[in-house]
Coordinates of C-alpha atoms in Angstrom, one line a residue:
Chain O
X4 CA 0.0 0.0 0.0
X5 CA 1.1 3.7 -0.8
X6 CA 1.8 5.9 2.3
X7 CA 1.3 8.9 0.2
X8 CA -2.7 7.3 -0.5
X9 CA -2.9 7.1 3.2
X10 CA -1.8 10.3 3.9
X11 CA -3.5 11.5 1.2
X12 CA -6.8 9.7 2.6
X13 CA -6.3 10.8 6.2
X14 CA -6.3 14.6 4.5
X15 CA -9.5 14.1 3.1
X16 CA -11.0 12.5 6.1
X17 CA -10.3 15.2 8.3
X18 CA -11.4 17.7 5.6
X19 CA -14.8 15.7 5.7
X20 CA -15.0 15.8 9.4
X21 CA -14.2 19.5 9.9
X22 CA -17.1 20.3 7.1
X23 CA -20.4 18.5 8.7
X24 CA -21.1 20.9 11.6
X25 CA -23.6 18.7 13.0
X26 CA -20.1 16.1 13.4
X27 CA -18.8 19.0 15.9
X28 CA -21.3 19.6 17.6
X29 CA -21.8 16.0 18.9
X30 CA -18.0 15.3 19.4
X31 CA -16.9 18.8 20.9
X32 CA -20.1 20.9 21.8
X33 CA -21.7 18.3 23.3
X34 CA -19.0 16.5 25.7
X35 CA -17.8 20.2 26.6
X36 CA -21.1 21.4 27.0
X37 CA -21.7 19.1 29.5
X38 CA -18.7 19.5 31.7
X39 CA -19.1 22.8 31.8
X40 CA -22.8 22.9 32.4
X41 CA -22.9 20.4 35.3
X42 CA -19.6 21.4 36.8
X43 CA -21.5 24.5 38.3
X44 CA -24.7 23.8 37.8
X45 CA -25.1 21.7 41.1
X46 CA -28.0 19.5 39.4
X47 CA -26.4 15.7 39.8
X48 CA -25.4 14.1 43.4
X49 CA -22.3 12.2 43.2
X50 CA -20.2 10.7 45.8
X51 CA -17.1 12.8 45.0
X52 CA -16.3 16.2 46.6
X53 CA -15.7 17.7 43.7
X54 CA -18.1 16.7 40.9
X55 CA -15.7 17.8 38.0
X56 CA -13.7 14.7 39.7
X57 CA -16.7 12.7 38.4
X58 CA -16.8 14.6 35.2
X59 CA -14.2 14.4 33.8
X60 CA -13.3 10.8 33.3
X61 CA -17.4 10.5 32.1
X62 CA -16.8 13.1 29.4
X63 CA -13.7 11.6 28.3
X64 CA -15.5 8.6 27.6
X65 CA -18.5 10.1 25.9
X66 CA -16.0 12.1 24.0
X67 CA -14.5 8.7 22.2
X68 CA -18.2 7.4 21.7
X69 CA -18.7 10.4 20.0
X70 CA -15.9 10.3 17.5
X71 CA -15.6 6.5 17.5
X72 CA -19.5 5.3 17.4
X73 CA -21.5 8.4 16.0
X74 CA -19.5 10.6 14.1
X75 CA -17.3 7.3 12.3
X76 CA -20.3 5.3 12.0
X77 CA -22.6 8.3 10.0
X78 CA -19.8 9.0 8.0
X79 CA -19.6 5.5 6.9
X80 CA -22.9 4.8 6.3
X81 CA -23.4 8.1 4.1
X82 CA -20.1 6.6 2.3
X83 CA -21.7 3.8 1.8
X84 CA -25.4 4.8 1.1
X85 CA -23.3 7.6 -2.1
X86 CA -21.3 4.2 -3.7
X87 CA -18.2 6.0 -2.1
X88 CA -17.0 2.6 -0.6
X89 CA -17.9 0.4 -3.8
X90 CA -16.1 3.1 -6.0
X91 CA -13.1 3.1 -3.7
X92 CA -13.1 -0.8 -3.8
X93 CA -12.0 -1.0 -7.8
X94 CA -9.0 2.1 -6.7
X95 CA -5.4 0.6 -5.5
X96 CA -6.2 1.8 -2.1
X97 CA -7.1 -1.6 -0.2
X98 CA -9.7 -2.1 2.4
X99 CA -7.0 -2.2 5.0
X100 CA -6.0 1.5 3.7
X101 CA -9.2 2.5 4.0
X102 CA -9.3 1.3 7.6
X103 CA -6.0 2.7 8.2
X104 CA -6.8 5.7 7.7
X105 CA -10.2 5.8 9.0
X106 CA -8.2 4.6 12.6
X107 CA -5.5 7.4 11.9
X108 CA -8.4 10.1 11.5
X109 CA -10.4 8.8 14.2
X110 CA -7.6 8.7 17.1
X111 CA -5.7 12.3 15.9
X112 CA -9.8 13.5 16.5
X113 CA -9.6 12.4 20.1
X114 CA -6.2 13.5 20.6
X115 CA -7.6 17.1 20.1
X116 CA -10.7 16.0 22.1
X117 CA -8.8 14.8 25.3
X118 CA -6.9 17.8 25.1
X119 CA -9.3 20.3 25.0
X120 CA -11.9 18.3 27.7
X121 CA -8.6 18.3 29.9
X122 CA -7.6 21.8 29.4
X123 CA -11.1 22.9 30.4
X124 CA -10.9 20.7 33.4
X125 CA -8.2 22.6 34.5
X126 CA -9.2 25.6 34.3
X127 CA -12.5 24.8 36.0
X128 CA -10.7 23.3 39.1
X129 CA -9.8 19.6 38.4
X130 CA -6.3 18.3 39.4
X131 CA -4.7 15.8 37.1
X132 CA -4.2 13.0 38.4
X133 CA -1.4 10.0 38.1
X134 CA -3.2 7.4 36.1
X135 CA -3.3 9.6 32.9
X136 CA -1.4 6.2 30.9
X137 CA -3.9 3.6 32.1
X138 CA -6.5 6.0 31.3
X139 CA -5.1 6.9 27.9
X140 CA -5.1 2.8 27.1
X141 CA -8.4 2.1 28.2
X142 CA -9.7 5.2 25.8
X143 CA -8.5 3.6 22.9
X144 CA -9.7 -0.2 24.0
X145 CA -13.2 1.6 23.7
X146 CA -12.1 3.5 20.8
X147 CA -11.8 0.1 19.0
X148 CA -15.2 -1.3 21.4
X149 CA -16.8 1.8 19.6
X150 CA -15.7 2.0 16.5
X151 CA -17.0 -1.9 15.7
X152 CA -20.3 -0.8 17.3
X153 CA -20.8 2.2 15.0
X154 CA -19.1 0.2 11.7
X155 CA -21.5 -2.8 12.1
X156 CA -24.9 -0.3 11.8
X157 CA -22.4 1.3 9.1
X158 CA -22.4 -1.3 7.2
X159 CA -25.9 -3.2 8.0
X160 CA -28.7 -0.8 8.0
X161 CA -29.5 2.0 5.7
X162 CA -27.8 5.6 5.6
X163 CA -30.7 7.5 7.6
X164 CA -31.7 4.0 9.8
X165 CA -28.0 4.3 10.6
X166 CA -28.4 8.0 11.2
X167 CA -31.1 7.6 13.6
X168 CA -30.4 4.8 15.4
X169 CA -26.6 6.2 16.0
X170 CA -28.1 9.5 17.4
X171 CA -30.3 7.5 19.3
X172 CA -28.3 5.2 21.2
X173 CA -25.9 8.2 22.1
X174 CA -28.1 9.8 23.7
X175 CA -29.2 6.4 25.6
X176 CA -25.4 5.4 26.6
X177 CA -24.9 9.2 27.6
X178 CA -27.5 8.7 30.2
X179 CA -27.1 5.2 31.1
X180 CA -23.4 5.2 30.6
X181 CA -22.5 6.8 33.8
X182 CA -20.7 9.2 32.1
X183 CA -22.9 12.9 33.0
X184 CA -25.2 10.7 35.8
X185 CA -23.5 8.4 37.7
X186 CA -24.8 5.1 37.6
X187 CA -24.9 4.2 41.4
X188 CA -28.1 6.6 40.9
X189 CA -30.1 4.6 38.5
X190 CA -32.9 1.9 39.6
X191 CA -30.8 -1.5 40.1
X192 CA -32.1 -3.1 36.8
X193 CA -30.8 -0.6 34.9
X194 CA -28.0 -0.6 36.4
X195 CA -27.4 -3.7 35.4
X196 CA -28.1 -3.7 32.3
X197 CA -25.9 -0.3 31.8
X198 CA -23.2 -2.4 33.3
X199 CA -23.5 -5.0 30.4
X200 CA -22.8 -2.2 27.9
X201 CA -19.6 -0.8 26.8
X202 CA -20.5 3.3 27.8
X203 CA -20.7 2.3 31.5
X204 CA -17.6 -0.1 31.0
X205 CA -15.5 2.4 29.8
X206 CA -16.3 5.2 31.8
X207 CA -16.0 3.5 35.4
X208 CA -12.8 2.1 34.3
X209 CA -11.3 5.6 33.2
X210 CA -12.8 7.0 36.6
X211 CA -11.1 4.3 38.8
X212 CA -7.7 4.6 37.3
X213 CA -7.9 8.4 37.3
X214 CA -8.7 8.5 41.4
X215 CA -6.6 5.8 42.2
X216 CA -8.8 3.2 43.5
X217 CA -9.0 -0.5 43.1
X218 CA -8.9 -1.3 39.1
X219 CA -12.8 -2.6 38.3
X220 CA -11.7 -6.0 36.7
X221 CA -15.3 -7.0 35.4
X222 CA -16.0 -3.8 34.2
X223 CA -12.7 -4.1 32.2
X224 CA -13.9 -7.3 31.2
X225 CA -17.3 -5.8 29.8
X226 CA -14.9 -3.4 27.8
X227 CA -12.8 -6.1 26.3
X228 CA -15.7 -8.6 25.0
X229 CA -17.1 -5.8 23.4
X230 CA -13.7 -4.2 22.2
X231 CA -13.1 -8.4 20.5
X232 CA -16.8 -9.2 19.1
X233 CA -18.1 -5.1 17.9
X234 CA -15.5 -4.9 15.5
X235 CA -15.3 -9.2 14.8
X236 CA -19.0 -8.8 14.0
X237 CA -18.7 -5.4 11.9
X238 CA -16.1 -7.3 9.6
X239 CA -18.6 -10.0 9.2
X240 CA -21.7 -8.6 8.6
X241 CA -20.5 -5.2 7.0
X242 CA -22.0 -4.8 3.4
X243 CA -19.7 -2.2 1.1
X244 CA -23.2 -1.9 -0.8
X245 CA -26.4 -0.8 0.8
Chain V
X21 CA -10.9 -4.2 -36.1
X22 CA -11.2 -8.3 -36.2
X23 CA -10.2 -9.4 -33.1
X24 CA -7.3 -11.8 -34.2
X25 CA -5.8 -8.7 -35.3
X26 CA -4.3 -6.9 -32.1
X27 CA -3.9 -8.2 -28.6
X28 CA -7.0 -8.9 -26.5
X29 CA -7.9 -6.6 -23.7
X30 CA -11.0 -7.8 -22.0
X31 CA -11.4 -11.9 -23.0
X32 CA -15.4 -13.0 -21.4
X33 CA -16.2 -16.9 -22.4
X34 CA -20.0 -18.4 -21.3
X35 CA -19.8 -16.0 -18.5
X36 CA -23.1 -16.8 -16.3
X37 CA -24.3 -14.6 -13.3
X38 CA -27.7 -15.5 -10.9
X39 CA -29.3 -13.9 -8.4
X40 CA -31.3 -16.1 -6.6
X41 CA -33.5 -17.8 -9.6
X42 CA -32.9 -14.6 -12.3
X43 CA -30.5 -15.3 -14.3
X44 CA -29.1 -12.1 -14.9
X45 CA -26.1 -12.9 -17.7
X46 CA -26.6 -16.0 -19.7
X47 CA -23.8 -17.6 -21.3
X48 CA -22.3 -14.1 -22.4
X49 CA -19.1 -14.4 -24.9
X50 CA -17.1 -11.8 -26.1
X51 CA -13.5 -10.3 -26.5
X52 CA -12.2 -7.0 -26.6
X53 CA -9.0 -5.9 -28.3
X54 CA -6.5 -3.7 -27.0
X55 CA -7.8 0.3 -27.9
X56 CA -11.0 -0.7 -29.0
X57 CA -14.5 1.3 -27.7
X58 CA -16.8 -1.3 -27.4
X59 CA -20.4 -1.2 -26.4
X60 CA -22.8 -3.0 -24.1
X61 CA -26.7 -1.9 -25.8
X62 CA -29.4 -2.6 -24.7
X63 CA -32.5 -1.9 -22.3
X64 CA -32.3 -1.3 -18.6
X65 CA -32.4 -5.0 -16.5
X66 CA -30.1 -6.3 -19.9
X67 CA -27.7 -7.4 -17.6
X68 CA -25.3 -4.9 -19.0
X69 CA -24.4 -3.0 -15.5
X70 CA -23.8 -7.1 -13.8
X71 CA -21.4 -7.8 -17.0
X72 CA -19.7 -4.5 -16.4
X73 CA -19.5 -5.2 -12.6
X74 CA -17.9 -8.8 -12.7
X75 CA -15.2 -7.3 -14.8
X76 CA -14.3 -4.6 -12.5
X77 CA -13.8 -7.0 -9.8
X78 CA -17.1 -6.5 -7.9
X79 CA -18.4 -9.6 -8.7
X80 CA -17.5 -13.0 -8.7
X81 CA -18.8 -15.2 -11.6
X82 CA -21.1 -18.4 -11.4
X83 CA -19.2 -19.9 -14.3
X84 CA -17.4 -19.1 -17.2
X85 CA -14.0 -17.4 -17.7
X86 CA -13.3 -13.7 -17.9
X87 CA -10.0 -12.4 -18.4
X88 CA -9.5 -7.6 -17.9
X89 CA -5.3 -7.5 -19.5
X90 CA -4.7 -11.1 -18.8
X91 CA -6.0 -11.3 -15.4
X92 CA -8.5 -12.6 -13.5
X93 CA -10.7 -9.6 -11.9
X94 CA -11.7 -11.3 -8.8
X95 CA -8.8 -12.9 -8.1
X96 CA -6.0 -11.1 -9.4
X97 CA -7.9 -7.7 -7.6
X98 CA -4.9 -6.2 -6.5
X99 CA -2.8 -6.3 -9.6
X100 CA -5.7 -5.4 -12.0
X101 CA -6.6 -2.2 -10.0
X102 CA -4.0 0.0 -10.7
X103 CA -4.7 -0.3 -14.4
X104 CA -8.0 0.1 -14.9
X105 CA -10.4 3.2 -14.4
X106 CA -14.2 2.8 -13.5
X107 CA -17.0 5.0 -13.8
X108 CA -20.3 4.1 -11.9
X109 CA -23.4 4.4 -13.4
X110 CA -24.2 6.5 -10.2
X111 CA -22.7 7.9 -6.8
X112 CA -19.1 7.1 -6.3
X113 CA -17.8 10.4 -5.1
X114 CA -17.4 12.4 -1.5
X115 CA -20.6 14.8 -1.4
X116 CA -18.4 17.2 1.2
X117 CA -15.1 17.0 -1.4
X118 CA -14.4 19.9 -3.9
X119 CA -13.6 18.2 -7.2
X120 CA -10.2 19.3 -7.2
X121 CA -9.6 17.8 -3.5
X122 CA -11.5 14.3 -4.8
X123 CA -8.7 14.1 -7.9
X124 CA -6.0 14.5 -5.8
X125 CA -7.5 12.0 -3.8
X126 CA -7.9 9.9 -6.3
X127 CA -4.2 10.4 -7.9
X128 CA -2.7 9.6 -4.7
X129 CA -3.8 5.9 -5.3
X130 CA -1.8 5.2 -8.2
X131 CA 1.8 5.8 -9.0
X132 CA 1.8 7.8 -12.2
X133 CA -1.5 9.9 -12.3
X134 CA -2.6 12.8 -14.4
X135 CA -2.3 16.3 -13.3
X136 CA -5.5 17.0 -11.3
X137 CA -5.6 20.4 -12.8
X138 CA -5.1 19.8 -16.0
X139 CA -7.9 16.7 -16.2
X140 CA -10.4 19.1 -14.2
X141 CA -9.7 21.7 -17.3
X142 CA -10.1 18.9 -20.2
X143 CA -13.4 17.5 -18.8
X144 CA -14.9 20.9 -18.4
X145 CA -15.1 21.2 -15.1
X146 CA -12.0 23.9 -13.8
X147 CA -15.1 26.6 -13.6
X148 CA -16.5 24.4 -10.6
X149 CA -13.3 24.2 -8.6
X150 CA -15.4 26.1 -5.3
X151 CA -18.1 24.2 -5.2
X152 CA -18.7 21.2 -3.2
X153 CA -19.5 17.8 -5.2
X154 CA -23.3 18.0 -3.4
X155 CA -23.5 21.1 -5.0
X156 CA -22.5 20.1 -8.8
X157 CA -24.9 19.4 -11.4
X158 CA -25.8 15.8 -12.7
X159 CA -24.0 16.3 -15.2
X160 CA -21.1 17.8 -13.7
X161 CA -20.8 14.9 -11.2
X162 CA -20.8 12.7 -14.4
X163 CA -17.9 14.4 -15.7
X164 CA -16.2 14.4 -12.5
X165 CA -17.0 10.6 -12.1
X166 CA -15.6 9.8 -15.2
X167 CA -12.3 12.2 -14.4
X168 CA -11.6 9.6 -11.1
X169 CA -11.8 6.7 -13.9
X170 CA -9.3 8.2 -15.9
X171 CA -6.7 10.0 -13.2
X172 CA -4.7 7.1 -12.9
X173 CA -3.9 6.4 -16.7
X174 CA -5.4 3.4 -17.0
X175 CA -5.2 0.4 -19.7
X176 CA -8.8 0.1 -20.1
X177 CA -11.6 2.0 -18.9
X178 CA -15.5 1.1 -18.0
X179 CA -17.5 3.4 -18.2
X180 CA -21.7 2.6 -16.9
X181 CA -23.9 4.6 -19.0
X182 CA -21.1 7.6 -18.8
X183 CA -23.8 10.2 -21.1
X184 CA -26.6 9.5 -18.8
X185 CA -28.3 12.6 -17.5
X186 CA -26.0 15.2 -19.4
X187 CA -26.5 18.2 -21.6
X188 CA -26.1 18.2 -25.4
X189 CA -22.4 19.8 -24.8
X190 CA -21.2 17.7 -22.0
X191 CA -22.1 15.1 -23.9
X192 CA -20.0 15.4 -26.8
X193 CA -17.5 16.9 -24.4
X194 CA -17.3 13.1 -23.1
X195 CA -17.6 11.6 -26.5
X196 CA -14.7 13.3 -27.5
X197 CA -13.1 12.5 -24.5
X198 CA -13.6 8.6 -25.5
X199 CA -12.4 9.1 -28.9
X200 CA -9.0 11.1 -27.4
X201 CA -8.8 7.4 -25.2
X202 CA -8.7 5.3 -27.8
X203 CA -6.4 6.8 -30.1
X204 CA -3.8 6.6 -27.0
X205 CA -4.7 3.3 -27.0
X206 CA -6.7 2.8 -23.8
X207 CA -9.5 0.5 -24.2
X208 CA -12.9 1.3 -23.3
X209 CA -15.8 -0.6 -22.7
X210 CA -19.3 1.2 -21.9
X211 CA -22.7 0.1 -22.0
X212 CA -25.7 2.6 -23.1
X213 CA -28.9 2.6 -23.8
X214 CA -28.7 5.3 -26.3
X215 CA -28.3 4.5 -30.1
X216 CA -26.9 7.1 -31.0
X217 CA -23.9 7.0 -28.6
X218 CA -23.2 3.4 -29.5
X219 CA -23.2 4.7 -33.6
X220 CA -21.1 7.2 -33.0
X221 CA -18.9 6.1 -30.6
X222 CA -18.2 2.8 -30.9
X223 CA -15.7 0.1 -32.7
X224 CA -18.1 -2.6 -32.4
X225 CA -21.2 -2.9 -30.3
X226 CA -22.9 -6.3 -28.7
X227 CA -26.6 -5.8 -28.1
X228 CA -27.9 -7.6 -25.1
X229 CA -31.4 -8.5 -24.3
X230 CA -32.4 -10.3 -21.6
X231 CA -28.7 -11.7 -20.2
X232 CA -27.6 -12.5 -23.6
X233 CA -26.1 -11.3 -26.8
X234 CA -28.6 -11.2 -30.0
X235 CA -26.2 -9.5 -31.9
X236 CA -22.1 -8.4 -32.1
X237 CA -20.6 -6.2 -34.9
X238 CA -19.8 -2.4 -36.1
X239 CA -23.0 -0.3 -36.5
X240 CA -22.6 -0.6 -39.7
X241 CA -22.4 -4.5 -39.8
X242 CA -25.1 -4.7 -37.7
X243 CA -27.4 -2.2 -39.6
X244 CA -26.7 -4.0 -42.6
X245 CA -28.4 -7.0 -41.0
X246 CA -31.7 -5.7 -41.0
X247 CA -34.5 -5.8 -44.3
X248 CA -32.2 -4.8 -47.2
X249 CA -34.5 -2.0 -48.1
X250 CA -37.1 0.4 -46.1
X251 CA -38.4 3.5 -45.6
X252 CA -38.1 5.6 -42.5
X253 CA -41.1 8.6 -42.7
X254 CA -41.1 10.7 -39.0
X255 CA -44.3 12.9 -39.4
X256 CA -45.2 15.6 -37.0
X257 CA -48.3 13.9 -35.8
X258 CA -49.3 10.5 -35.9
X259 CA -51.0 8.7 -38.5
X260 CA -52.9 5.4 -38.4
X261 CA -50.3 2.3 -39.4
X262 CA -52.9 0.7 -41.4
X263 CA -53.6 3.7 -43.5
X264 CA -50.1 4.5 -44.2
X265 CA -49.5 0.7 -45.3
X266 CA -52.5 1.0 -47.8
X267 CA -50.7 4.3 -48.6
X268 CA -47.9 2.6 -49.6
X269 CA -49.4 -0.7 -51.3
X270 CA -47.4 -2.7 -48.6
X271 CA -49.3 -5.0 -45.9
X272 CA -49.6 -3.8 -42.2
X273 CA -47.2 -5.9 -40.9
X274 CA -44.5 -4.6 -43.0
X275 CA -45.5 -1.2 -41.4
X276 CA -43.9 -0.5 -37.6
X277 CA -44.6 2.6 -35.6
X278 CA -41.5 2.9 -33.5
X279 CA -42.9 6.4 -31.7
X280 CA -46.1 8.3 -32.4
X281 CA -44.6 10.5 -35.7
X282 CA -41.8 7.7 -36.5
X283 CA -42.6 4.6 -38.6
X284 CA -40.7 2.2 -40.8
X285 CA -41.9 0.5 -43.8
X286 CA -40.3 -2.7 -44.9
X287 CA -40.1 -2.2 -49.0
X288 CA -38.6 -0.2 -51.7
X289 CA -38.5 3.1 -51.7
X290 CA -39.8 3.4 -55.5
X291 CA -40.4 6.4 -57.3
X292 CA -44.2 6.1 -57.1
X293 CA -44.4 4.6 -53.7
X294 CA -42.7 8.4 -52.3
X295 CA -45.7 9.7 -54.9
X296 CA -48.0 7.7 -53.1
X297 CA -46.6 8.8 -49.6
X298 CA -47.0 12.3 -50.8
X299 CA -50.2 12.6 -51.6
X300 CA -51.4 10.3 -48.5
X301 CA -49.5 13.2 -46.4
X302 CA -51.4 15.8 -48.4
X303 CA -55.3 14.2 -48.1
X304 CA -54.2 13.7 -44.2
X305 CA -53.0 17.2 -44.0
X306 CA -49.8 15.7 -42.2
X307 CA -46.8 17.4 -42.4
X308 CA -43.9 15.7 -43.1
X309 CA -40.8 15.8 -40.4
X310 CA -38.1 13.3 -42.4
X311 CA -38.0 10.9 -44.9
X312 CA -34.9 8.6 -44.6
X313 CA -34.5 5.4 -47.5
X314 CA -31.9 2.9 -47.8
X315 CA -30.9 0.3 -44.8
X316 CA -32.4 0.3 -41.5
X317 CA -30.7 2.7 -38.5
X318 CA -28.9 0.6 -35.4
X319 CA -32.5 2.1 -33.5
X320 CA -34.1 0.2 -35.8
X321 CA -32.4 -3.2 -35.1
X322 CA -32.4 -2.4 -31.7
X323 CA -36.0 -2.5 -31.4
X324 CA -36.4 -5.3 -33.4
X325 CA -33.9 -7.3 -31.6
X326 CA -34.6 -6.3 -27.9
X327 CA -38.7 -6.4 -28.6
X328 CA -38.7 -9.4 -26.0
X329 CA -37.3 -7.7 -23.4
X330 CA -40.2 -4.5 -23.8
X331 CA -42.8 -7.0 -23.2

């Protein structure tokens, strides 16, 4: 494979990114909005002193599903539903390209996410803590959890099913994910099932390793089945043609 | 050009393709030498867009052997790609792209590719360099499809009903286009449903109907095929078939209305016969749009040959 194609691809992906407003809004509006908002707004009990200790790590998460679920996953399936992805299958640029830069595009996103949901934090009183490495591996194990989430209804249900249904189950994980309410909140069958889904998973890992405590093995678990069967059931049941 | 001729670019033998239980291509034979147009006509569901497909690589075949520059296009993928250039019938390109940004795009994939520029310039499109792709007419998207086919200098080139949908101009814009192709050499195969593209455009033409070939030749082989003699009359309203047969002394049968205004007698066009045609025109107080004589048009075998499929 070319490197100049994949450089050339990762150009073109970002262009497309920066373009669809609706994109930023949902990967950098939202997540900041929300830290923000509820880090003075005192409108959520949770059982840390300071509840931009509990934000942060919750918005870092929702920032990867946004950019890994949602904003990959409608891009693909638009790609898909406009014969971009059967036009690009008779170029030289393989599948695994493609993919490469998709990841490439994907992961220099969050870079500029974590950074700016981190410099905010800062500034609005939260004191970076010591597990930032842990923390920075379990965002990309959900990066790839996501990523095969939002690539299988990418590649399975129609361009505006895919739309929908995306937009849809952000909004669900963002509330049952623990990740603006915590979770310890939530009636004990939700909780339960929240804790079978990757939002949740991801989320209380990140907020264990970033205050220090006791690393949530089954919740890392939760993170890692879906990390090894989203993206194993994506590449079998994606269709390049809708 | 007879095939023996020149080296063979695309090689297809019995090729077969289902879906489920419609048999999409039946037992489809041809070859294609090396910077010759050829044409797939016929109607839409002809199977014309499935042959196309299963020699770009998209495909696989349920039997028969095809071969695109010696290889095979499903599994020789990788090495066939970089020489060939595919347009779509439809879609294809980045909505949010500006065509300049998708041709760079696209000439990043191959290892020698045009100048971006300069192809945007030669298929008309260096006006549109602002605009986004959603933006672009149908047209314009048409010719910008069928720039990405080309960027990368390929051998051969298919091209899916590459006229569909565009003005008069771009049209012969992309017909010269074509013709530039194949006097570099590059072979092109393109399937249309338009006569006249296939007439004036290309080497040879293979009309399918139904998943198969009824007929393979150069227009002018294949329009000699038809009755020997007739009579095409296109009046500018229509006129009852079995009056203009009486008209003309011929039987009904030998009379066909292709379009209301456009019919074609089967007969020789004597000196009397136009005499009789005139004065038919006259008592019907029709007036008289063209009068062709001689062999039958490639329309005409057309619909003669792919009546099945119409009905």
């Amino acid at each position: 494979m070319r490197r100049a194609a994949i450089v050339a691809q990762v150009r073109a992906e970002t262009i497309l990114q920066l373009r669809r407003g609706e994109n930023l809004v949902v990967t950098l509006a939202i997540p900041l909005g929300i830290l923000i908002f509820f880090a003075n707004v005192d409108a959520i009990k949770t059982d840390y002193a300071h509840p931009v200790d509990f934000l942060v790590p919750g918005v870092l998460a929702l920032s990867v599903m946004a950019s890994a679920m949602v904003s990959l996953g409608i891009a693909t399936g638009f790609e898909r539903r406009y014969g971009v992805l059967k036009r690009l299958g008779s170029t030289p640029l393989s599948r695994s390209g493609l993919l490469a830069a998709k990841t490439v595009t994907v992961i220099a996103f969050e870079i500029v996410q974590v950074v700016l949901v981190v410099l905010v934090g800062i500034v609005i009183g939260w004191h970076v803590p010591t597990g930032i490495v842990a923390a920075v591996g379990l965002l990309l194990l959900g990066t790839v959890a996501f990523a095969g989430v939002g690539l299988l209804m990418a590649g399975t249900l129609r361009a505006e099913a895919n739309l929908a249904a995306a937009n849809a189950l952000f909004l669900m994980l963002l509330f049952l994910g623990g990740m603006a309410y915590p979770l310890s909140k939530l009636p004990n069958v939700i909780q339960n099932l929240a804790g079978a889904l990757p939002a949740a998973a991801l989320s209380e890992t990140v907020r264990a390793v970033l205050a220090g405590r006791a690393f949530p093995v089954g919740e890392l678990m939760v993170l890692l089945a879906w990390a090894i069967l989203a993206p194993l059931a994506a590449a079998h049941w994606f269709r390049w043609e809708e | 050009m007879p095939p023996a001729a020149a080296a063979t670019a695309i090689s297809v033998v019995g090729l077969e393709k289902h879906y489920g239980s419609t048999r999409a291509v039946d037992c489809l034979t041809f070859d294609v030498v090396c910077g010759e147009v050829f044409g797939l006509l016929g109607p839409n569901g002809a199977g014309k867009t499935t042959t196309v497909e299963i020699l770009e690589g998209y495909r696989q075949v349920d039997s028969g052997t095809i071969r695109v520059l010696g290889l095979d296009p499903w599994r020789d993928a990788a090495r066939l790609r970089p020489r060939i250039g595919v347009m779509l019938q439809e879609g294809g390109l980045y909505p949010g792209l500006r065509p300049l940004e998708l041709l760079r795009l696209f000439a990043s994939y191959y290892d020698d590719p045009e100048d971006p520029t300069q192809l945007l310039d030669t298929v008309g499109l260096s006006d549109a360099t602002r605009t986004t792709v959603r933006r672009l007419s149908g047209g314009q998207r048409q010719r910008l499809s069928l720039a990405t086919a080309l960027i990368g200098k390929p051998s051969v080139v298919f091209l899916d009903e590459p006229t569909a949908g565009m003005d008069p101009r771009a049209r012969a814009t992309t017909w010269r286009l074509v013709r530039d192709l194949a006097q570099r050499g590059v072979t092109v195969l393109l399937t249309t449903h338009a006569t006249d593209e296939a007439e004036q455009l290309c080497d040879r033409v293979a009309i399918v109907s139904g998943g198969r070939i009824v007929a393979l030749g150069s227009p002018a082989e294949l329009t000699r095929r038809g009755p020997t003699e007739e009579i095409r009359i296109v009046t500018a309203s229509g006129v009852s078939v079995r009056a203009l047969a009486t008209a003309l002394g011929v039987n009904e049968s030998d009379v066909r209305e292709l379009r209301c205004g456009e019919y074609v007698a089967s007969t020789v066009s004597t000196p009397s016969r136009i005499a009789d045609l005139a004065t038919f025109l006259r008592e019907h107080d029709v007036t008289l749009v063209a009068l062709e004589a001689g062999h039958s048009s490639l329309e005409e075998v057309y619909f003669r040959l792919t009546a099945e499929d119409a009905k």
